[in-house]
Coordinates of C-alpha atoms in Angstrom, one line a residue:
X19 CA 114.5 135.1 58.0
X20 CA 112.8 132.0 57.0
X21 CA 110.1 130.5 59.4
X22 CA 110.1 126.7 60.3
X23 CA 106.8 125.1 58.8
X24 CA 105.4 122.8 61.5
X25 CA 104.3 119.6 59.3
X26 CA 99.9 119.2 60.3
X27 CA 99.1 116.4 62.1
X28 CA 97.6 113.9 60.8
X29 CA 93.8 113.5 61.6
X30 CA 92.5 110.4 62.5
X31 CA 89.0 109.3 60.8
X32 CA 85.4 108.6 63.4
X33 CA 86.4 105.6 65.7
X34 CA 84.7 103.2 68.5
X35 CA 87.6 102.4 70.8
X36 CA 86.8 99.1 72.3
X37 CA 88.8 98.9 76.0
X38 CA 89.0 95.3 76.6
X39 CA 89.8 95.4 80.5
X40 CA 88.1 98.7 80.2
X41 CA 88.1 98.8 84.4
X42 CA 91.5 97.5 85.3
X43 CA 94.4 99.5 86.6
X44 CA 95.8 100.3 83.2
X45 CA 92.8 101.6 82.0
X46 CA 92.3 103.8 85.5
X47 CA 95.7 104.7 85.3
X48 CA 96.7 105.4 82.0
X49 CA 94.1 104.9 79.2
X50 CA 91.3 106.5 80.4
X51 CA 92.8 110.0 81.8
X52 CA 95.1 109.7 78.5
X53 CA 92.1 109.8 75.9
X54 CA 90.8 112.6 78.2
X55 CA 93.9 114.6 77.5
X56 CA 93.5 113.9 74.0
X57 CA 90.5 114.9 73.9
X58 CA 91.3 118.4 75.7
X59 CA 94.3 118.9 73.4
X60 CA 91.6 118.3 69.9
X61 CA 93.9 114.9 69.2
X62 CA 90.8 112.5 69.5
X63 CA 88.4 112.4 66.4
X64 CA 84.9 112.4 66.5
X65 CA 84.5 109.2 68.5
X66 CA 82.6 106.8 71.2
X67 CA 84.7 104.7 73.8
X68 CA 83.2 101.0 75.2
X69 CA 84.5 99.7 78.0
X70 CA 84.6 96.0 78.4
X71 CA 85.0 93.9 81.5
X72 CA 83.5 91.4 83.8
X73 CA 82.0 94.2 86.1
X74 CA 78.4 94.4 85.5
X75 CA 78.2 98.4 85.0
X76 CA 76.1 100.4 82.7
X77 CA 76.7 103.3 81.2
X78 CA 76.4 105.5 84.1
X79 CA 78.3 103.6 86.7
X80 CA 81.3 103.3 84.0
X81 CA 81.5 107.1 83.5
X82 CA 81.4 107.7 87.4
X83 CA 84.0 104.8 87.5
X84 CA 86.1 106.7 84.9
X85 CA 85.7 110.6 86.5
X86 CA 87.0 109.3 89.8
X87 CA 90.1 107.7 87.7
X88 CA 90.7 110.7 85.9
X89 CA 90.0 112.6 89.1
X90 CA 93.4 111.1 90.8
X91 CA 95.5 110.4 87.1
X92 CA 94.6 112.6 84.5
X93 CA 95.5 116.7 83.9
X94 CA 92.7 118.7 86.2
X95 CA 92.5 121.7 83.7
X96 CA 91.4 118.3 81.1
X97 CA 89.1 117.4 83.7
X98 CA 88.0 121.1 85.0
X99 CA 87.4 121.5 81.1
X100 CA 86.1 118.7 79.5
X101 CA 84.7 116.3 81.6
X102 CA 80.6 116.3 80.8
X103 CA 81.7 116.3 77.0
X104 CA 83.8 113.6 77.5
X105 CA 81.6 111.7 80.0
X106 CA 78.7 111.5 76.8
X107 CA 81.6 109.5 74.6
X108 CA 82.0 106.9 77.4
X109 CA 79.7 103.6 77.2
X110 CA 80.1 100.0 78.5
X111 CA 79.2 96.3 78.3
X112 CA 79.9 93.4 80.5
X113 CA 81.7 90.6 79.1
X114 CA 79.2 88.1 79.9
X115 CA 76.6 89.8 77.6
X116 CA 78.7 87.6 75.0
X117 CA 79.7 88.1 71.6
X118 CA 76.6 89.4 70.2
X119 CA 76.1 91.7 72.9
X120 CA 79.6 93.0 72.2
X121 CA 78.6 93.1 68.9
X122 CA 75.2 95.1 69.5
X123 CA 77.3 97.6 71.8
X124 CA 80.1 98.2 69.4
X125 CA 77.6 98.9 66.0
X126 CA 75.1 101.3 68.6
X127 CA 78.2 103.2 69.2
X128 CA 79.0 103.2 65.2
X129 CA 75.7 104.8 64.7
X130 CA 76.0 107.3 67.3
X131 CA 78.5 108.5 64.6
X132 CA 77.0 108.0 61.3
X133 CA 77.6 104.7 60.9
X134 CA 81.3 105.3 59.4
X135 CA 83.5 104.5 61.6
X136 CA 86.9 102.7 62.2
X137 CA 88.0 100.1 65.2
X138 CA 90.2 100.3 67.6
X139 CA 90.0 97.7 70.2
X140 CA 92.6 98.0 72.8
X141 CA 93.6 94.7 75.0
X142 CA 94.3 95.2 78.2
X143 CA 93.7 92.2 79.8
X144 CA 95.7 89.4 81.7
X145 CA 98.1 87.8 79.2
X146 CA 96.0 84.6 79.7
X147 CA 92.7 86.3 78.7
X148 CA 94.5 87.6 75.3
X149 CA 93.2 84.7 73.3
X150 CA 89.4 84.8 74.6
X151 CA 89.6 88.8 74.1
X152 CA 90.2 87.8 70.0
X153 CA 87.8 85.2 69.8
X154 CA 85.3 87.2 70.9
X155 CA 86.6 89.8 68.3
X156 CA 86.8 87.2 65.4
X157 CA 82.8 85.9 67.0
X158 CA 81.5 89.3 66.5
X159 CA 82.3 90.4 63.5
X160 CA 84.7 93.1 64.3
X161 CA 87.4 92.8 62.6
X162 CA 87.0 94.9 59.4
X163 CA 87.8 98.3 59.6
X164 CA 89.6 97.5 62.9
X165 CA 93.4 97.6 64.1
X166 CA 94.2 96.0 67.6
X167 CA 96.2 97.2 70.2
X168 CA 98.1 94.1 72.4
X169 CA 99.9 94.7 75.5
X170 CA 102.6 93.4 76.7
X171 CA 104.1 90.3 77.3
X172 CA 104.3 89.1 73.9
X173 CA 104.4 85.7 74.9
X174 CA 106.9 84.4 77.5
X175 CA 109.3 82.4 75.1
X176 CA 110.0 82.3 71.4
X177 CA 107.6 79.3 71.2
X178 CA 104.7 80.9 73.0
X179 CA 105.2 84.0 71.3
X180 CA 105.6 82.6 68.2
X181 CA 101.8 80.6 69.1
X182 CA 100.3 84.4 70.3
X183 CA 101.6 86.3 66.7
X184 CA 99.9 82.8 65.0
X185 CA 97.0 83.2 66.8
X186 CA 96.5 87.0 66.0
X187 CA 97.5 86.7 62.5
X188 CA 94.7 84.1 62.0
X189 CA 92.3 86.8 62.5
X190 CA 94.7 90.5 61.3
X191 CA 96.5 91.4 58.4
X192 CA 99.9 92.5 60.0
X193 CA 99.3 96.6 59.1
X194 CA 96.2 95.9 61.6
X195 CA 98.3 95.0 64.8
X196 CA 100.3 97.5 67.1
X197 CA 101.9 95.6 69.7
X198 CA 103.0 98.3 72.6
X199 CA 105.6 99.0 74.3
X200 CA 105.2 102.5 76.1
X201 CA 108.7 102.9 76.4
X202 CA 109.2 104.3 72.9
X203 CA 106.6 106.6 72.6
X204 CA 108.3 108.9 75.8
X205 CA 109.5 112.0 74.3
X206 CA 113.0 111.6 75.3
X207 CA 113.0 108.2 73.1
X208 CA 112.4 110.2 70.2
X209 CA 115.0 112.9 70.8
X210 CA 117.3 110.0 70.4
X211 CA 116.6 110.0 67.2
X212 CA 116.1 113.4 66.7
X213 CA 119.8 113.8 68.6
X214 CA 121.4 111.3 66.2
X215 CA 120.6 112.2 62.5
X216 CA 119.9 115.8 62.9
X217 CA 123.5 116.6 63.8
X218 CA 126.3 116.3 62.2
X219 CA 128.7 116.9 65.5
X220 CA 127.5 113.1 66.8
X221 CA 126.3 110.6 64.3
X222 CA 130.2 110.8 63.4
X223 CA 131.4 109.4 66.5
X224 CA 128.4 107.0 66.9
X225 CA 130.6 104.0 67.0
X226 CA 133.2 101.5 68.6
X227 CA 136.0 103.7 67.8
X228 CA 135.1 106.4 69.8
X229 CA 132.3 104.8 72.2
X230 CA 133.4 102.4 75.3
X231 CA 130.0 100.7 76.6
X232 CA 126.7 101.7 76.8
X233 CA 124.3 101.4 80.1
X234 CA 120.4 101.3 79.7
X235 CA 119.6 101.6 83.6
X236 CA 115.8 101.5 84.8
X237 CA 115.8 101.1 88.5
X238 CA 112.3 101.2 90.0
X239 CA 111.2 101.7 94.0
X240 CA 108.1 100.1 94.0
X241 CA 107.5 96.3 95.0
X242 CA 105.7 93.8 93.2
X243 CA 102.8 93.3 95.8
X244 CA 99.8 94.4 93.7
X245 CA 101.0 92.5 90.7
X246 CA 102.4 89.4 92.2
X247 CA 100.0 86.8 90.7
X248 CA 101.5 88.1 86.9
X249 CA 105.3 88.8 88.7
X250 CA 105.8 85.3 90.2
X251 CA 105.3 83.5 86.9
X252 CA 107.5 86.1 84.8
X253 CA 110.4 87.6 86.2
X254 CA 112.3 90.9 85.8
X255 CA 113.9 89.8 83.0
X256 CA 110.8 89.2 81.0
X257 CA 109.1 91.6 81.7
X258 CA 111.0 94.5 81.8
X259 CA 114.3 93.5 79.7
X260 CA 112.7 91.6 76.9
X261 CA 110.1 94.3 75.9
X262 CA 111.3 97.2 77.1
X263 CA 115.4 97.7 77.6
X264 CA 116.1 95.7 74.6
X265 CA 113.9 98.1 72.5
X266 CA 115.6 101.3 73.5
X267 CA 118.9 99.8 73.3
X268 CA 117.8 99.2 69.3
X269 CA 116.4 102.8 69.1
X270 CA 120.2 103.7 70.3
X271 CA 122.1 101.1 68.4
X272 CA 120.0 101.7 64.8
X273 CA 121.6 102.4 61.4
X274 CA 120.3 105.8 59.8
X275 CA 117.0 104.4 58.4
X276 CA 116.7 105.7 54.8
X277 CA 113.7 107.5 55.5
X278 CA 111.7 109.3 58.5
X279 CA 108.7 106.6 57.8
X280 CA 107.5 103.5 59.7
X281 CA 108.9 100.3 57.3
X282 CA 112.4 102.2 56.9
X283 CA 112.6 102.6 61.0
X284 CA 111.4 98.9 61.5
X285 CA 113.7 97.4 59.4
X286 CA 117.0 99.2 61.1
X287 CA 115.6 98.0 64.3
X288 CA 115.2 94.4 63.1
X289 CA 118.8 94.9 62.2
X290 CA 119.9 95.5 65.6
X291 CA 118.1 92.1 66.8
X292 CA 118.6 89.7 64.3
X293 CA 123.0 91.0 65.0
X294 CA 122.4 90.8 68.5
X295 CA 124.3 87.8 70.4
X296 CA 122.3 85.3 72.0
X297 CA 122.8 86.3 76.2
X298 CA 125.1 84.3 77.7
X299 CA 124.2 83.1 81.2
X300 CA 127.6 83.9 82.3
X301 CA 126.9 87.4 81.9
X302 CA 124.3 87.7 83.8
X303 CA 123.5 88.5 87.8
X304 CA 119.8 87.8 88.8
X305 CA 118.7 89.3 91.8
X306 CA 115.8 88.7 94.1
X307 CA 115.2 91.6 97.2
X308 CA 114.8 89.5 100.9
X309 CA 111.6 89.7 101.6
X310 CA 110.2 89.0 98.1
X311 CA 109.6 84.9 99.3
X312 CA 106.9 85.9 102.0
X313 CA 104.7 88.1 100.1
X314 CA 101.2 85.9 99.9
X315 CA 101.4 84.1 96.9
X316 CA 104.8 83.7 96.0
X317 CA 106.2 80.4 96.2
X318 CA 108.6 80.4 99.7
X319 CA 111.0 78.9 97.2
X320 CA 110.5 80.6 94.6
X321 CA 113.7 81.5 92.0
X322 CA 112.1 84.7 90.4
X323 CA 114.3 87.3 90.0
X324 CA 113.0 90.6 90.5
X325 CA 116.3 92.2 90.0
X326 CA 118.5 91.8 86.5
X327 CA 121.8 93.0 85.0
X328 CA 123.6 91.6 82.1
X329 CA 125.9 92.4 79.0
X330 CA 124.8 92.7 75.9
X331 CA 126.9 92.6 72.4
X332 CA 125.5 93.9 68.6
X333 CA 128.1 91.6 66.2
X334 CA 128.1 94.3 63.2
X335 CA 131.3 96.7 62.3
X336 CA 129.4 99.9 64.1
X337 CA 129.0 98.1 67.9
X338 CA 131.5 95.1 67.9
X339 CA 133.7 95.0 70.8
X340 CA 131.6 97.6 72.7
X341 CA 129.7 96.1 75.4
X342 CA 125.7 97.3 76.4
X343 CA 125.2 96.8 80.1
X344 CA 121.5 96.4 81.0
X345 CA 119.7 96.9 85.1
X346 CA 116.4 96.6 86.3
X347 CA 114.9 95.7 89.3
X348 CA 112.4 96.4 92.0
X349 CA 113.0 97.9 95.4
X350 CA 116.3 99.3 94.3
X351 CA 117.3 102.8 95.8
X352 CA 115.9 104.9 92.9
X353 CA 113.7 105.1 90.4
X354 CA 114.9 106.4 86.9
X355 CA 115.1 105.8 83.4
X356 CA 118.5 106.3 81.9
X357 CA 120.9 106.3 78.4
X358 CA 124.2 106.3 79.4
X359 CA 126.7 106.6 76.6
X360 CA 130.9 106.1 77.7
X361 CA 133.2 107.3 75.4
X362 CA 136.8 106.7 75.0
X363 CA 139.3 108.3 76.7
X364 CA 142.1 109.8 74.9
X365 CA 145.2 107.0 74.1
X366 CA 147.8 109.2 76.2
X367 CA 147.3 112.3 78.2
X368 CA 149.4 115.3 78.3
X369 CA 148.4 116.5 82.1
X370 CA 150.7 116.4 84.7
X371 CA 149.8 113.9 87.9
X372 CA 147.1 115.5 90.3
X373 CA 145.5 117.4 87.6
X374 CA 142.2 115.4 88.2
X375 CA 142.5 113.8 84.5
X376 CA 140.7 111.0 84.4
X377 CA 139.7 110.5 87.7
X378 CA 136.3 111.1 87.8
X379 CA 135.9 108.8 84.6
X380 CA 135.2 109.1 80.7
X381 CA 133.0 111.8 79.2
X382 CA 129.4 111.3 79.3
X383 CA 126.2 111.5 77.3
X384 CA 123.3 110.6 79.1
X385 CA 119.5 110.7 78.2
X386 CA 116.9 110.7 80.8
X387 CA 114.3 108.6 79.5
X388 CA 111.9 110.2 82.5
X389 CA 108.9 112.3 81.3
X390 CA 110.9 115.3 82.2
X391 CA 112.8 114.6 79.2
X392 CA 116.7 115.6 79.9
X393 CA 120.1 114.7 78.6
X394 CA 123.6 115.9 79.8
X395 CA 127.1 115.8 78.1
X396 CA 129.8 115.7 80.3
X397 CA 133.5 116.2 79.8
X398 CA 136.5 117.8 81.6
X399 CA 137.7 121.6 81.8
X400 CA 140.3 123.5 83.4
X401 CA 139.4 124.9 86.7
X402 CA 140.0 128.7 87.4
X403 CA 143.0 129.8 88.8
X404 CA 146.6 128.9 88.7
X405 CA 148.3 125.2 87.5
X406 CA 146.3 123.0 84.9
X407 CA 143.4 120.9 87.6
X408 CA 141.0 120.2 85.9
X409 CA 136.9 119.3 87.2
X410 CA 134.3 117.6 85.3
X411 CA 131.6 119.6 83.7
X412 CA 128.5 119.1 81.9
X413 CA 126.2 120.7 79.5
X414 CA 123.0 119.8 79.8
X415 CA 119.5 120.3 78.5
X416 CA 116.2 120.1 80.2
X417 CA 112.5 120.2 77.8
X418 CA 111.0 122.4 80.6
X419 CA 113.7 125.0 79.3
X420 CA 112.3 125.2 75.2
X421 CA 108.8 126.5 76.2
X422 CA 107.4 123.3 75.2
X423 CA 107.0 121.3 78.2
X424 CA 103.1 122.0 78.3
X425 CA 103.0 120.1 74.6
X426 CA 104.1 116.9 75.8
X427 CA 102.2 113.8 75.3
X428 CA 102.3 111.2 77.7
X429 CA 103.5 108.0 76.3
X430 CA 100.4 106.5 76.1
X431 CA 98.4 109.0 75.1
X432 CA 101.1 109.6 71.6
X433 CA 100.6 106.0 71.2
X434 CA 96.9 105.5 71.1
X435 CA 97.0 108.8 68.6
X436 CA 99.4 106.6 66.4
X437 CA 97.2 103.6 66.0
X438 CA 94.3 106.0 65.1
X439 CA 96.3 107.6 62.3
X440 CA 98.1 104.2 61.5
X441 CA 101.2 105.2 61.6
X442 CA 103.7 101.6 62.9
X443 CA 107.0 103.7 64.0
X444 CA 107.2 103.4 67.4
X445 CA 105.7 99.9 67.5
X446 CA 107.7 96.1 67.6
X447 CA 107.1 94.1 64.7
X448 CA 106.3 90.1 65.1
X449 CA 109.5 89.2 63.5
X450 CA 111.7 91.4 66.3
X451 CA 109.5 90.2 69.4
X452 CA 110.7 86.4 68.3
X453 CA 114.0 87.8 67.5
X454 CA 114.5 89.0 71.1
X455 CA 113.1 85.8 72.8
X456 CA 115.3 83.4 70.7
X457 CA 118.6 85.3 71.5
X458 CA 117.1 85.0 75.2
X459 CA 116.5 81.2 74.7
X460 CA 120.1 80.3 76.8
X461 CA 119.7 82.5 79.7
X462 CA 115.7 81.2 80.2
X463 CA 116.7 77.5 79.8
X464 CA 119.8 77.9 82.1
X465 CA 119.4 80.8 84.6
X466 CA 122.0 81.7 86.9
X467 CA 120.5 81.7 90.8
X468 CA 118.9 84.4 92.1
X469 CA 121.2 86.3 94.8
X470 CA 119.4 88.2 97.7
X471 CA 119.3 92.0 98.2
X472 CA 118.7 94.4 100.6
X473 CA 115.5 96.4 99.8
X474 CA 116.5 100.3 98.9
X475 CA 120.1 99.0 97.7
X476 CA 121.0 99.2 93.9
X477 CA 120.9 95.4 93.6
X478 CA 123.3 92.3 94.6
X479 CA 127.0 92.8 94.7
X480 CA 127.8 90.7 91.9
X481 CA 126.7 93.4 89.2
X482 CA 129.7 95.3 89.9
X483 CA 131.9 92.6 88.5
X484 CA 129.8 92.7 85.6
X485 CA 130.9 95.9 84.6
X486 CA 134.5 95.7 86.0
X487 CA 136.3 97.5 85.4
X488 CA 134.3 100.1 84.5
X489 CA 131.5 101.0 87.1
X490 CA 127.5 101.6 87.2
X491 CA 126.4 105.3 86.2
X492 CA 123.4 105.6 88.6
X493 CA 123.7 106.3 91.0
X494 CA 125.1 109.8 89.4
X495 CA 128.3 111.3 91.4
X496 CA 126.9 114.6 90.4
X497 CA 122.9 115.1 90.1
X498 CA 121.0 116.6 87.3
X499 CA 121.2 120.5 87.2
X500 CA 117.5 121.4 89.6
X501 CA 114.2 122.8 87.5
X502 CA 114.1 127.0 88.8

């Protein structure tokens, strides 16, 4: 019996990793206690990490700044671990110090590790400090030997994304620039592919003749209080639809790419956008939750949806005909993450009336797009016992169930170890960011009014006749099998 060879992973060369916005809630959150865990897990090379901001910290107050972030977000046993090795990595430099203080910082840190090193400077910063965060790049030398990491938004139409991609070719060859999106570097993203084109049984059936419509559904709980000054000026749509939903729906909606490598994956994404249809208002409910107008700062007129739902349509022979429905919004009932994939029903059934054919709707395949990575495939069966009633079942799959769980990268974390081995998969190209905003160019010049909903409902009434006649998965009728 023949053993499956893991492929090595790839090990990144000696880096400085320069965290522009090196105190802000990203980094506490997420970037920080993520290079921790790489770092615990032996996924970070030999390296030194300057943070960058306007607080006027040295070295020592950043590393306490950084323990209490890690303290409250990152893995204890990574902190229990690993924390004073980790602490001696960890430098920083106020942003007034300039470029040639940024400069001096960043080339003391390269010697630190033999002078050979690669950059990796990471902005996370206010969408409007983007363009002072790479001048001061371009100013101090440092961009040889460097890729750069840009957060989203990518602009906030196709013209002002077009100006940022201008802006940071000016100063990066393309194969230099990752522009996030964490979305696709979740686990349960990739098992989409990994569930397409390593099975035979459903890359078959992967089409309009045996699919229905498609929903991508992230609902999410939380307000917009602590990020209102950003939320007021962009929307859900913008921020949530345009860089994230859009992406996963091309990570579903792909041709097989001809290779397992980052140009062949790109270029069957691009696909997707350039044959998507630009959005038609019409088909489109925007939402705002009451309440929303009298949080300080927001304009007590203001028309900025924090809730979206609209239909989406691929014009190619796999997907035409078969509408993708795509929801987001803040204070909605749930939070959750969700592929939902309808398929046909059969053309006539052979089931006498009460069996329960039908009634609890088509068959199912949903992916969970949480980091408890799960997916269900639901169908119908014959219930035990006399006569033909049948019930709806489900087979379903959970990652804490394959013994693996404790190997999962958060998506961050997978994301940052992709930029420091190169490697473009999981990252949007300049050409598809522009696609996305000029197929969105009709529904931002003419925007259908916001309608008000009630904080902890699933969103205005109007998305139901959206999807009429068929209905919104979440929330589920029956909930996801429980972890034991």
């Amino acid at each position: 019996m023949s053993q499956t060879v893991v492929p090595p992973v790839p090990s990144p060369d000696p880096h400085v990793i320069v965290l522009f916005g090196g105190t802000g809630d990203l980094a506490r959150r997420k970037l920080l206690p993520g290079l921790l865990h790489l770092f615990h897990a032996g996924l970070l090379p030999e390296c030194r990490i300057v943070g960058v901001s306007l607080d006027p910290l040295d070295d020592a107050a950043y590393r306490k700044l950084t323990r209490e972030a890690c303290v409250e977000f990152a893995r204890q046993e990574a902190v229990r671990r690993h924390w004073p090795a980790f602490a001696r990595l960890l430098h920083h430099v106020p942003l007034h110090v300039g470029a040639e203080g940024l400069a001096d910082a960043v080339r003391r840190a390269e010697q630190r590790l033999g002078g050979a090193a690669r950059r990796l400077h990471y902005v996370s910063t206010p969408p409007s400090a983007g363009p002072q965060v790479l001048r001061a790049i371009g100013e101090a030398g440092l961009v040889d030997q460097s890729r750069v990491v840009m957060e989203k938004p990518f602009g906030t139409d196709l013209a002002s994304a077009r100006q940022l991609n201008a802006r940071v070719q000016e100063l990066f060859d393309p194969d230099q620039v990752f522009q996030i999106d964490h979305f696709l570097g979740k686990e349960a993203a990739l098992n989409i592919l990994a569930f397409r084109f390593a099975n035979g049984l459903f890359e078959p059936i992967w089409n309009r003749d045996h699919i229905d419509h498609v929903q991508i559904d992230v609902p999410e709980t939380l307000g917009v209080e602590e990020r209102v000054g950003f939320y007021e000026g962009t929307g859900a749509y913008r921020d949530m639809v345009v860089t994230h939903l859009l992406q996963v729906l091309a990570f579903m909606a792909m041709e097989p790419p001809t290779a397992l490598d980052p140009q062949s994956i790109t270029e069957e994404k691009n696909k997707v956008f350039r044959s998507l249809r630009p959005i038609d208002p019409r088909q489109v409910v925007r939402g705002q939750y009451r309440g929303y107008r009298r949080i300080r700062g927001v304009d007590p007129r203001s028309d900025t949806e924090t809730f979206v739902a609209l239909r989406c349509e691929i014009d190619n022979w796999r997907w035409a005909g078969v509408p993708f429905f795509l929801r987001t919004g803040k204070r909605l009932a749930e939070g959750a993450r969700i592929i939902s994939i309808a398929f046909r029903e059969p053309p006539k059934s052979m089931f006498p009336d009460g069996s329960g054919v039908g009634s609890q709707g088509p068959d199912h395949l949903t992916f969970d797009l949480a980091d408890a990575s799960r997916l269900s495939l639901s169908f119908y069966g014959k219930r035990p016992g006399t006569g033909m009633v049948l019930d709806k079942l489900s087979l379903q799959f959970a990652l804490h169930e394959t013994g693996h769980a404790g190997d999962i990268l958060e998506a961050y974390e997978r994301l940052i170890h992709d930029v420091m081995v190169g490697d473009h998969t999981l990252f949007p190209t300049a050409e598809g960011i522009e696609r996305r905003w000029e197929v969105s160019a009709p529904l931002l010049e003419a925007p259908p009014p916001v309608q008000p909903y009630a904080p902890g409902s699933w969103g205005p009434a109007a998305m139901h006749a959206l999807v009429a006649p068929r209905t919104w998965r979440l929330p589920f009728e029956r909930r996801w099998r429980e972890v034991g």
